[in-house]
């Protein structure tokens, strides 16, 4: 007799003590561990406390009959996978259909034939053992997948931090600016009704919007005044360079980062760069980042301009000033920004430069 058979636990449910003792004796003679329940409520409680490997269930019992017991067993997460064998003197088709509908896997007729019982119990326990193996295997796989996902996510975020830090050495943009655009973009994504996964990815991907500036010369990046036309053309290449640097990866963070880097200077009306994309041809993350970047640039001091107040910055974005116009922005993102201006102000104040 194998060890699995010895360890199998079977619950016998019958309102007649003589029937229970007969079944228990048969099962113990085959090497199984058997316990008893005298009614449906006791059976449900015992099964809930310690789910058995199999249940032998009488149908005709006072109070809660076997059909209802089976239904409740199959409805409970802890016992839904436990095989149920209905033990009954009923042999009509309707009774068996009711049993199957209630969730029973097998039937044994009264008076119980020992050989029939042995075969049915053995076969169902084999199926249960295999089912448990698959369930446990799936749990192990799920745990491994979750752990690998966690490791990959941590690795992706570490890559983002490293690349963003490298870009900061080449540019005057501060760590506070990086933090602000992360929160701006996630705030707008939420206002647009995007899911939690999208909001998480854009929070981490948005700081890479200007990573292409790593490839721009210090003489141009550090120039204190306005750019000459040829310098401006070089400066504009940072968008395409950033998209190229972040491309060719499976990381959702870097994929979105590439979309943002390449598209956050595009405009809804087609007047942006580097490709002059128009409307929804511009990836949504870039359309979100565009207005975030404009707001933060207006709020920040630059060599060629002083910082604007929150009120003046939002006024420029919403009404336009010739340089920045509402037509530059995705109308849905523009509307979400107008509903989120107070949060933008809060984010800026919470992450001020030098704060």
PDB file of N, CA, C and O in Angstrom, residues 120-177:
ATOM      1  N   UNK A 120     -13.986   3.051  -6.935  1.00  0.00           N
ATOM      2  CA  UNK A 120     -14.404   4.447  -7.138  1.00  0.00           C
ATOM      3  C   UNK A 120     -13.588   5.409  -6.271  1.00  0.00           C
ATOM      4  O   UNK A 120     -13.181   6.476  -6.725  1.00  0.00           O
ATOM      5  N   UNK A 121     -13.358   5.025  -5.034  1.00  0.00           N
ATOM      6  CA  UNK A 121     -12.553   5.872  -4.147  1.00  0.00           C
ATOM      7  C   UNK A 121     -11.121   5.996  -4.671  1.00  0.00           C
ATOM      8  O   UNK A 121     -10.554   7.087  -4.723  1.00  0.00           O
ATOM      9  N   UNK A 122     -10.539   4.860  -5.053  1.00  0.00           N
ATOM     10  CA  UNK A 122      -9.164   4.890  -5.569  1.00  0.00           C
ATOM     11  C   UNK A 122      -9.036   5.792  -6.792  1.00  0.00           C
ATOM     12  O   UNK A 122      -8.116   6.626  -6.878  1.00  0.00           O
ATOM     13  N   UNK A 123      -9.965   5.665  -7.743  1.00  0.00           N
ATOM     14  CA  UNK A 123      -9.888   6.458  -8.972  1.00  0.00           C
ATOM     15  C   UNK A 123     -10.052   7.950  -8.702  1.00  0.00           C
ATOM     16  O   UNK A 123      -9.339   8.791  -9.264  1.00  0.00           O
ATOM     17  N   UNK A 124     -10.997   8.291  -7.818  1.00  0.00           N
ATOM     18  CA  UNK A 124     -11.217   9.711  -7.515  1.00  0.00           C
ATOM     19  C   UNK A 124     -10.040  10.308  -6.746  1.00  0.00           C
ATOM     20  O   UNK A 124      -9.678  11.471  -6.964  1.00  0.00           O
ATOM     21  N   UNK A 125      -9.435   9.509  -5.873  1.00  0.00           N
ATOM     22  CA  UNK A 125      -8.271  10.018  -5.134  1.00  0.00           C
ATOM     23  C   UNK A 125      -7.083  10.255  -6.073  1.00  0.00           C
ATOM     24  O   UNK A 125      -6.306  11.185  -5.882  1.00  0.00           O
ATOM     25  N   UNK A 126      -6.951   9.397  -7.077  1.00  0.00           N
ATOM     26  CA  UNK A 126      -5.887   9.613  -8.074  1.00  0.00           C
ATOM     27  C   UNK A 126      -6.116  10.917  -8.821  1.00  0.00           C
ATOM     28  O   UNK A 126      -5.179  11.700  -9.037  1.00  0.00           O
ATOM     29  N   UNK A 127      -7.375  11.148  -9.215  1.00  0.00           N
ATOM     30  CA  UNK A 127      -7.701  12.404  -9.907  1.00  0.00           C
ATOM     31  C   UNK A 127      -7.465  13.603  -8.987  1.00  0.00           C
ATOM     32  O   UNK A 127      -6.956  14.643  -9.413  1.00  0.00           O
ATOM     33  N   UNK A 128      -7.853  13.450  -7.718  1.00  0.00           N
ATOM     34  CA  UNK A 128      -7.657  14.541  -6.751  1.00  0.00           C
ATOM     35  C   UNK A 128      -6.173  14.824  -6.556  1.00  0.00           C
ATOM     36  O   UNK A 128      -5.733  15.986  -6.486  1.00  0.00           O
ATOM     37  N   UNK A 129      -5.375  13.765  -6.464  1.00  0.00           N
ATOM     38  CA  UNK A 129      -3.935  13.937  -6.287  1.00  0.00           C
ATOM     39  C   UNK A 129      -3.329  14.694  -7.479  1.00  0.00           C
ATOM     40  O   UNK A 129      -2.516  15.608  -7.306  1.00  0.00           O
ATOM     41  N   UNK A 130      -3.753  14.317  -8.684  1.00  0.00           N
ATOM     42  CA  UNK A 130      -3.244  14.997  -9.868  1.00  0.00           C
ATOM     43  C   UNK A 130      -3.721  16.438  -9.917  1.00  0.00           C
ATOM     44  O   UNK A 130      -2.969  17.356 -10.267  1.00  0.00           O
ATOM     45  N   UNK A 131      -4.992  16.666  -9.550  1.00  0.00           N
ATOM     46  CA  UNK A 131      -5.534  18.028  -9.520  1.00  0.00           C
ATOM     47  C   UNK A 131      -4.776  18.896  -8.519  1.00  0.00           C
ATOM     48  O   UNK A 131      -4.442  20.056  -8.791  1.00  0.00           O
ATOM     49  N   UNK A 132      -4.473  18.314  -7.340  1.00  0.00           N
ATOM     50  CA  UNK A 132      -3.706  19.054  -6.333  1.00  0.00           C
ATOM     51  C   UNK A 132      -2.301  19.363  -6.830  1.00  0.00           C
ATOM     52  O   UNK A 132      -1.761  20.450  -6.574  1.00  0.00           O
ATOM     53  N   UNK A 133      -1.707  18.396  -7.534  1.00  0.00           N
ATOM     54  CA  UNK A 133      -0.368  18.610  -8.088  1.00  0.00           C
ATOM     55  C   UNK A 133      -0.372  19.781  -9.070  1.00  0.00           C
ATOM     56  O   UNK A 133       0.494  20.658  -9.017  1.00  0.00           O
ATOM     57  N   UNK A 134      -1.378  19.804  -9.961  1.00  0.00           N
ATOM     58  CA  UNK A 134      -1.456  20.888 -10.935  1.00  0.00           C
ATOM     59  C   UNK A 134      -1.680  22.233 -10.247  1.00  0.00           C
ATOM     60  O   UNK A 134      -1.061  23.247 -10.614  1.00  0.00           O
ATOM     61  N   UNK A 135      -2.580  22.242  -9.249  1.00  0.00           N
ATOM     62  CA  UNK A 135      -2.856  23.489  -8.538  1.00  0.00           C
ATOM     63  C   UNK A 135      -1.604  23.989  -7.830  1.00  0.00           C
ATOM     64  O   UNK A 135      -1.290  25.187  -7.873  1.00  0.00           O
ATOM     65  N   UNK A 136      -0.873  23.090  -7.196  1.00  0.00           N
ATOM     66  CA  UNK A 136       0.355  23.478  -6.498  1.00  0.00           C
ATOM     67  C   UNK A 136       1.415  23.931  -7.483  1.00  0.00           C
ATOM     68  O   UNK A 136       2.130  24.922  -7.247  1.00  0.00           O
ATOM     69  N   UNK A 137       1.503  23.226  -8.611  1.00  0.00           N
ATOM     70  CA  UNK A 137       2.462  23.602  -9.643  1.00  0.00           C
ATOM     71  C   UNK A 137       2.152  25.003 -10.179  1.00  0.00           C
ATOM     72  O   UNK A 137       3.062  25.820 -10.360  1.00  0.00           O
ATOM     73  N   UNK A 138       0.865  25.280 -10.393  1.00  0.00           N
ATOM     74  CA  UNK A 138       0.467  26.604 -10.879  1.00  0.00           C
ATOM     75  C   UNK A 138       0.779  27.691  -9.861  1.00  0.00           C
ATOM     76  O   UNK A 138       1.176  28.800 -10.224  1.00  0.00           O
ATOM     77  N   UNK A 139       0.590  27.362  -8.567  1.00  0.00           N
ATOM     78  CA  UNK A 139       0.929  28.339  -7.523  1.00  0.00           C
ATOM     79  C   UNK A 139       2.418  28.632  -7.508  1.00  0.00           C
ATOM     80  O   UNK A 139       2.836  29.790  -7.361  1.00  0.00           O
ATOM     81  N   UNK A 140       3.209  27.575  -7.668  1.00  0.00           N
ATOM     82  CA  UNK A 140       4.665  27.768  -7.706  1.00  0.00           C
ATOM     83  C   UNK A 140       5.061  28.621  -8.898  1.00  0.00           C
ATOM     84  O   UNK A 140       5.867  29.562  -8.791  1.00  0.00           O
ATOM     85  N   UNK A 141       4.480  28.310 -10.065  1.00  0.00           N
ATOM     86  CA  UNK A 141       4.775  29.091 -11.265  1.00  0.00           C
ATOM     87  C   UNK A 141       4.363  30.547 -11.082  1.00  0.00           C
ATOM     88  O   UNK A 141       5.095  31.466 -11.466  1.00  0.00           O
ATOM     89  N   UNK A 142       3.184  30.751 -10.497  1.00  0.00           N
ATOM     90  CA  UNK A 142       2.710  32.120 -10.280  1.00  0.00           C
ATOM     91  C   UNK A 142       3.647  32.883  -9.351  1.00  0.00           C
ATOM     92  O   UNK A 142       3.964  34.052  -9.593  1.00  0.00           O
ATOM     93  N   UNK A 143       4.108  32.205  -8.295  1.00  0.00           N
ATOM     94  CA  UNK A 143       5.051  32.844  -7.368  1.00  0.00           C
ATOM     95  C   UNK A 143       6.346  33.198  -8.078  1.00  0.00           C
ATOM     96  O   UNK A 143       6.901  34.291  -7.900  1.00  0.00           O
ATOM     97  N   UNK A 144       6.829  32.267  -8.920  1.00  0.00           N
ATOM     98  CA  UNK A 144       8.067  32.518  -9.650  1.00  0.00           C
ATOM     99  C   UNK A 144       7.904  33.655 -10.646  1.00  0.00           C
ATOM    100  O   UNK A 144       8.795  34.504 -10.796  1.00  0.00           O
ATOM    101  N   UNK A 145       6.761  33.666 -11.332  1.00  0.00           N
ATOM    102  CA  UNK A 145       6.497  34.747 -12.293  1.00  0.00           C
ATOM    103  C   UNK A 145       6.414  36.087 -11.581  1.00  0.00           C
ATOM    104  O   UNK A 145       6.980  37.097 -12.041  1.00  0.00           O
ATOM    105  N   UNK A 146       5.707  36.104 -10.435  1.00  0.00           N
ATOM    106  CA  UNK A 146       5.589  37.359  -9.682  1.00  0.00           C
ATOM    107  C   UNK A 146       6.944  37.856  -9.196  1.00  0.00           C
ATOM    108  O   UNK A 146       7.227  39.062  -9.237  1.00  0.00           O
ATOM    109  N   UNK A 147       7.780  36.924  -8.734  1.00  0.00           N
ATOM    110  CA  UNK A 147       9.102  37.316  -8.263  1.00  0.00           C
ATOM    111  C   UNK A 147       9.962  37.823  -9.417  1.00  0.00           C
ATOM    112  O   UNK A 147      10.678  38.826  -9.281  1.00  0.00           O
ATOM    113  N   UNK A 148       9.874  37.140 -10.560  1.00  0.00           N
ATOM    114  CA  UNK A 148      10.646  37.575 -11.723  1.00  0.00           C
ATOM    115  C   UNK A 148      10.154  38.930 -12.212  1.00  0.00           C
ATOM    116  O   UNK A 148      10.961  39.798 -12.581  1.00  0.00           O
ATOM    117  N   UNK A 149       8.834  39.125 -12.184  1.00  0.00           N
ATOM    118  CA  UNK A 149       8.278  40.422 -12.572  1.00  0.00           C
ATOM    119  C   UNK A 149       8.772  41.520 -11.644  1.00  0.00           C
ATOM    120  O   UNK A 149       9.122  42.623 -12.085  1.00  0.00           O
ATOM    121  N   UNK A 150       8.800  41.205 -10.334  1.00  0.00           N
ATOM    122  CA  UNK A 150       9.292  42.190  -9.366  1.00  0.00           C
ATOM    123  C   UNK A 150      10.752  42.543  -9.641  1.00  0.00           C
ATOM    124  O   UNK A 150      11.147  43.717  -9.603  1.00  0.00           O
ATOM    125  N   UNK A 151      11.560  41.513  -9.932  1.00  0.00           N
ATOM    126  CA  UNK A 151      12.970  41.750 -10.218  1.00  0.00           C
ATOM    127  C   UNK A 151      13.151  42.583 -11.481  1.00  0.00           C
ATOM    128  O   UNK A 151      13.983  43.502 -11.519  1.00  0.00           O
ATOM    129  N   UNK A 152      12.364  42.244 -12.529  1.00  0.00           N
ATOM    130  CA  UNK A 152      12.466  42.999 -13.775  1.00  0.00           C
ATOM    131  C   UNK A 152      12.033  44.447 -13.581  1.00  0.00           C
ATOM    132  O   UNK A 152      12.671  45.374 -14.089  1.00  0.00           O
ATOM    133  N   UNK A 153      10.940  44.635 -12.829  1.00  0.00           N
ATOM    134  CA  UNK A 153      10.465  45.997 -12.585  1.00  0.00           C
ATOM    135  C   UNK A 153      11.519  46.807 -11.841  1.00  0.00           C
ATOM    136  O   UNK A 153      11.783  47.960 -12.185  1.00  0.00           O
ATOM    137  N   UNK A 154      12.127  46.195 -10.818  1.00  0.00           N
ATOM    138  CA  UNK A 154      13.184  46.883 -10.074  1.00  0.00           C
ATOM    139  C   UNK A 154      14.362  47.220 -10.983  1.00  0.00           C
ATOM    140  O   UNK A 154      14.946  48.309 -10.900  1.00  0.00           O
ATOM    141  N   UNK A 155      14.695  46.277 -11.874  1.00  0.00           N
ATOM    142  CA  UNK A 155      15.804  46.507 -12.808  1.00  0.00           C
ATOM    143  C   UNK A 155      15.480  47.639 -13.783  1.00  0.00           C
ATOM    144  O   UNK A 155      16.325  48.502 -14.057  1.00  0.00           O
ATOM    145  N   UNK A 156      14.234  47.632 -14.321  1.00  0.00           N
ATOM    146  CA  UNK A 156      13.834  48.693 -15.234  1.00  0.00           C
ATOM    147  C   UNK A 156      13.913  50.060 -14.558  1.00  0.00           C
ATOM    148  O   UNK A 156      14.412  51.036 -15.128  1.00  0.00           O
ATOM    149  N   UNK A 157      13.407  50.105 -13.328  1.00  0.00           N
ATOM    150  CA  UNK A 157      13.397  51.397 -12.618  1.00  0.00           C
ATOM    151  C   UNK A 157      14.808  51.866 -12.297  1.00  0.00           C
ATOM    152  O   UNK A 157      15.100  53.061 -12.327  1.00  0.00           O
ATOM    153  N   UNK A 158      15.687  50.909 -11.984  1.00  0.00           N
ATOM    154  CA  UNK A 158      17.082  51.266 -11.733  1.00  0.00           C
ATOM    155  C   UNK A 158      17.731  51.815 -12.997  1.00  0.00           C
ATOM    156  O   UNK A 158      18.497  52.790 -12.946  1.00  0.00           O
ATOM    157  N   UNK A 159      17.406  51.211 -14.144  1.00  0.00           N
ATOM    158  CA  UNK A 159      17.917  51.707 -15.421  1.00  0.00           C
ATOM    159  C   UNK A 159      17.439  53.130 -15.672  1.00  0.00           C
ATOM    160  O   UNK A 159      18.214  54.002 -16.107  1.00  0.00           O
ATOM    161  N   UNK A 160      16.157  53.385 -15.391  1.00  0.00           N
ATOM    162  CA  UNK A 160      15.593  54.721 -15.583  1.00  0.00           C
ATOM    163  C   UNK A 160      16.325  55.730 -14.710  1.00  0.00           C
ATOM    164  O   UNK A 160      16.706  56.818 -15.166  1.00  0.00           O
ATOM    165  N   UNK A 161      16.530  55.380 -13.445  1.00  0.00           N
ATOM    166  CA  UNK A 161      17.208  56.284 -12.520  1.00  0.00           C
ATOM    167  C   UNK A 161      18.612  56.602 -13.004  1.00  0.00           C
ATOM    168  O   UNK A 161      19.050  57.764 -12.979  1.00  0.00           O
ATOM    169  N   UNK A 162      19.319  55.569 -13.472  1.00  0.00           N
ATOM    170  CA  UNK A 162      20.693  55.763 -13.954  1.00  0.00           C
ATOM    171  C   UNK A 162      20.721  56.667 -15.183  1.00  0.00           C
ATOM    172  O   UNK A 162      21.546  57.602 -15.274  1.00  0.00           O
ATOM    173  N   UNK A 163      19.831  56.427 -16.138  1.00  0.00           N
ATOM    174  CA  UNK A 163      19.814  57.230 -17.365  1.00  0.00           C
ATOM    175  C   UNK A 163      19.389  58.670 -17.081  1.00  0.00           C
ATOM    176  O   UNK A 163      19.944  59.621 -17.636  1.00  0.00           O
ATOM    177  N   UNK A 164      18.425  58.829 -16.189  1.00  0.00           N
ATOM    178  CA  UNK A 164      17.978  60.178 -15.850  1.00  0.00           C
ATOM    179  C   UNK A 164      19.086  60.939 -15.143  1.00  0.00           C
ATOM    180  O   UNK A 164      19.307  62.132 -15.408  1.00  0.00           O
ATOM    181  N   UNK A 165      19.803  60.257 -14.256  1.00  0.00           N
ATOM    182  CA  UNK A 165      20.922  60.907 -13.564  1.00  0.00           C
ATOM    183  C   UNK A 165      22.016  61.295 -14.548  1.00  0.00           C
ATOM    184  O   UNK A 165      22.588  62.392 -14.463  1.00  0.00           O
ATOM    185  N   UNK A 166      22.292  60.413 -15.512  1.00  0.00           N
ATOM    186  CA  UNK A 166      23.312  60.727 -16.525  1.00  0.00           C
ATOM    187  C   UNK A 166      22.915  61.953 -17.336  1.00  0.00           C
ATOM    188  O   UNK A 166      23.742  62.824 -17.620  1.00  0.00           O
ATOM    189  N   UNK A 167      21.627  62.036 -17.695  1.00  0.00           N
ATOM    190  CA  UNK A 167      21.163  63.189 -18.468  1.00  0.00           C
ATOM    191  C   UNK A 167      21.259  64.469 -17.657  1.00  0.00           C
ATOM    192  O   UNK A 167      21.541  65.535 -18.195  1.00  0.00           O
ATOM    193  N   UNK A 168      21.038  64.369 -16.336  1.00  0.00           N
ATOM    194  CA  UNK A 168      21.065  65.579 -15.503  1.00  0.00           C
ATOM    195  C   UNK A 168      22.444  66.211 -15.443  1.00  0.00           C
ATOM    196  O   UNK A 168      22.582  67.412 -15.222  1.00  0.00           O
ATOM    197  N   UNK A 169      23.508  65.401 -15.642  1.00  0.00           N
ATOM    198  CA  UNK A 169      24.849  65.954 -15.638  1.00  0.00           C
ATOM    199  C   UNK A 169      25.103  66.840 -16.855  1.00  0.00           C
ATOM    200  O   UNK A 169      26.014  67.673 -16.854  1.00  0.00           O
ATOM    201  N   UNK A 170      24.285  66.661 -17.876  1.00  0.00           N
ATOM    202  CA  UNK A 170      24.477  67.415 -19.114  1.00  0.00           C
ATOM    203  C   UNK A 170      23.542  68.618 -19.224  1.00  0.00           C
ATOM    204  O   UNK A 170      23.631  69.392 -20.169  1.00  0.00           O
ATOM    205  N   UNK A 171      22.636  68.771 -18.284  1.00  0.00           N
ATOM    206  CA  UNK A 171      21.590  69.773 -18.443  1.00  0.00           C
ATOM    207  C   UNK A 171      21.370  70.497 -17.126  1.00  0.00           C
ATOM    208  O   UNK A 171      21.724  70.003 -16.063  1.00  0.00           O
ATOM    209  N   UNK A 172      20.766  71.648 -17.210  1.00  0.00           N
ATOM    210  CA  UNK A 172      20.489  72.430 -16.015  1.00  0.00           C
ATOM    211  C   UNK A 172      19.233  71.970 -15.287  1.00  0.00           C
ATOM    212  O   UNK A 172      18.913  72.480 -14.222  1.00  0.00           O
ATOM    213  N   UNK A 173      18.490  71.056 -15.905  1.00  0.00           N
ATOM    214  CA  UNK A 173      17.269  70.601 -15.261  1.00  0.00           C
ATOM    215  C   UNK A 173      17.600  69.892 -13.956  1.00  0.00           C
ATOM    216  O   UNK A 173      18.532  69.103 -13.880  1.00  0.00           O
ATOM    217  N   UNK A 174      16.834  70.165 -12.915  1.00  0.00           N
ATOM    218  CA  UNK A 174      17.133  69.697 -11.577  1.00  0.00           C
ATOM    219  C   UNK A 174      16.420  68.392 -11.264  1.00  0.00           C
ATOM    220  O   UNK A 174      15.506  67.965 -11.961  1.00  0.00           O
ATOM    221  N   UNK A 175      16.842  67.783 -10.137  1.00  0.00           N
ATOM    222  CA  UNK A 175      16.135  66.615  -9.656  1.00  0.00           C
ATOM    223  C   UNK A 175      14.695  66.931  -9.307  1.00  0.00           C
ATOM    224  O   UNK A 175      13.805  66.092  -9.454  1.00  0.00           O
ATOM    225  N   UNK A 176      14.462  68.161  -8.861  1.00  0.00           N
ATOM    226  CA  UNK A 176      13.093  68.577  -8.542  1.00  0.00           C
ATOM    227  C   UNK A 176      12.223  68.596  -9.792  1.00  0.00           C
ATOM    228  O   UNK A 176      11.049  68.200  -9.760  1.00  0.00           O
ATOM    229  N   UNK A 177      12.795  69.049 -10.909  1.00  0.00           N
ATOM    230  CA  UNK A 177      12.047  69.049 -12.175  1.00  0.00           C
ATOM    231  C   UNK A 177      11.661  67.620 -12.558  1.00  0.00           C
ATOM    232  O   UNK A 177      10.520  67.365 -12.962  1.00  0.00           O
TER     233      UNK A 177
END
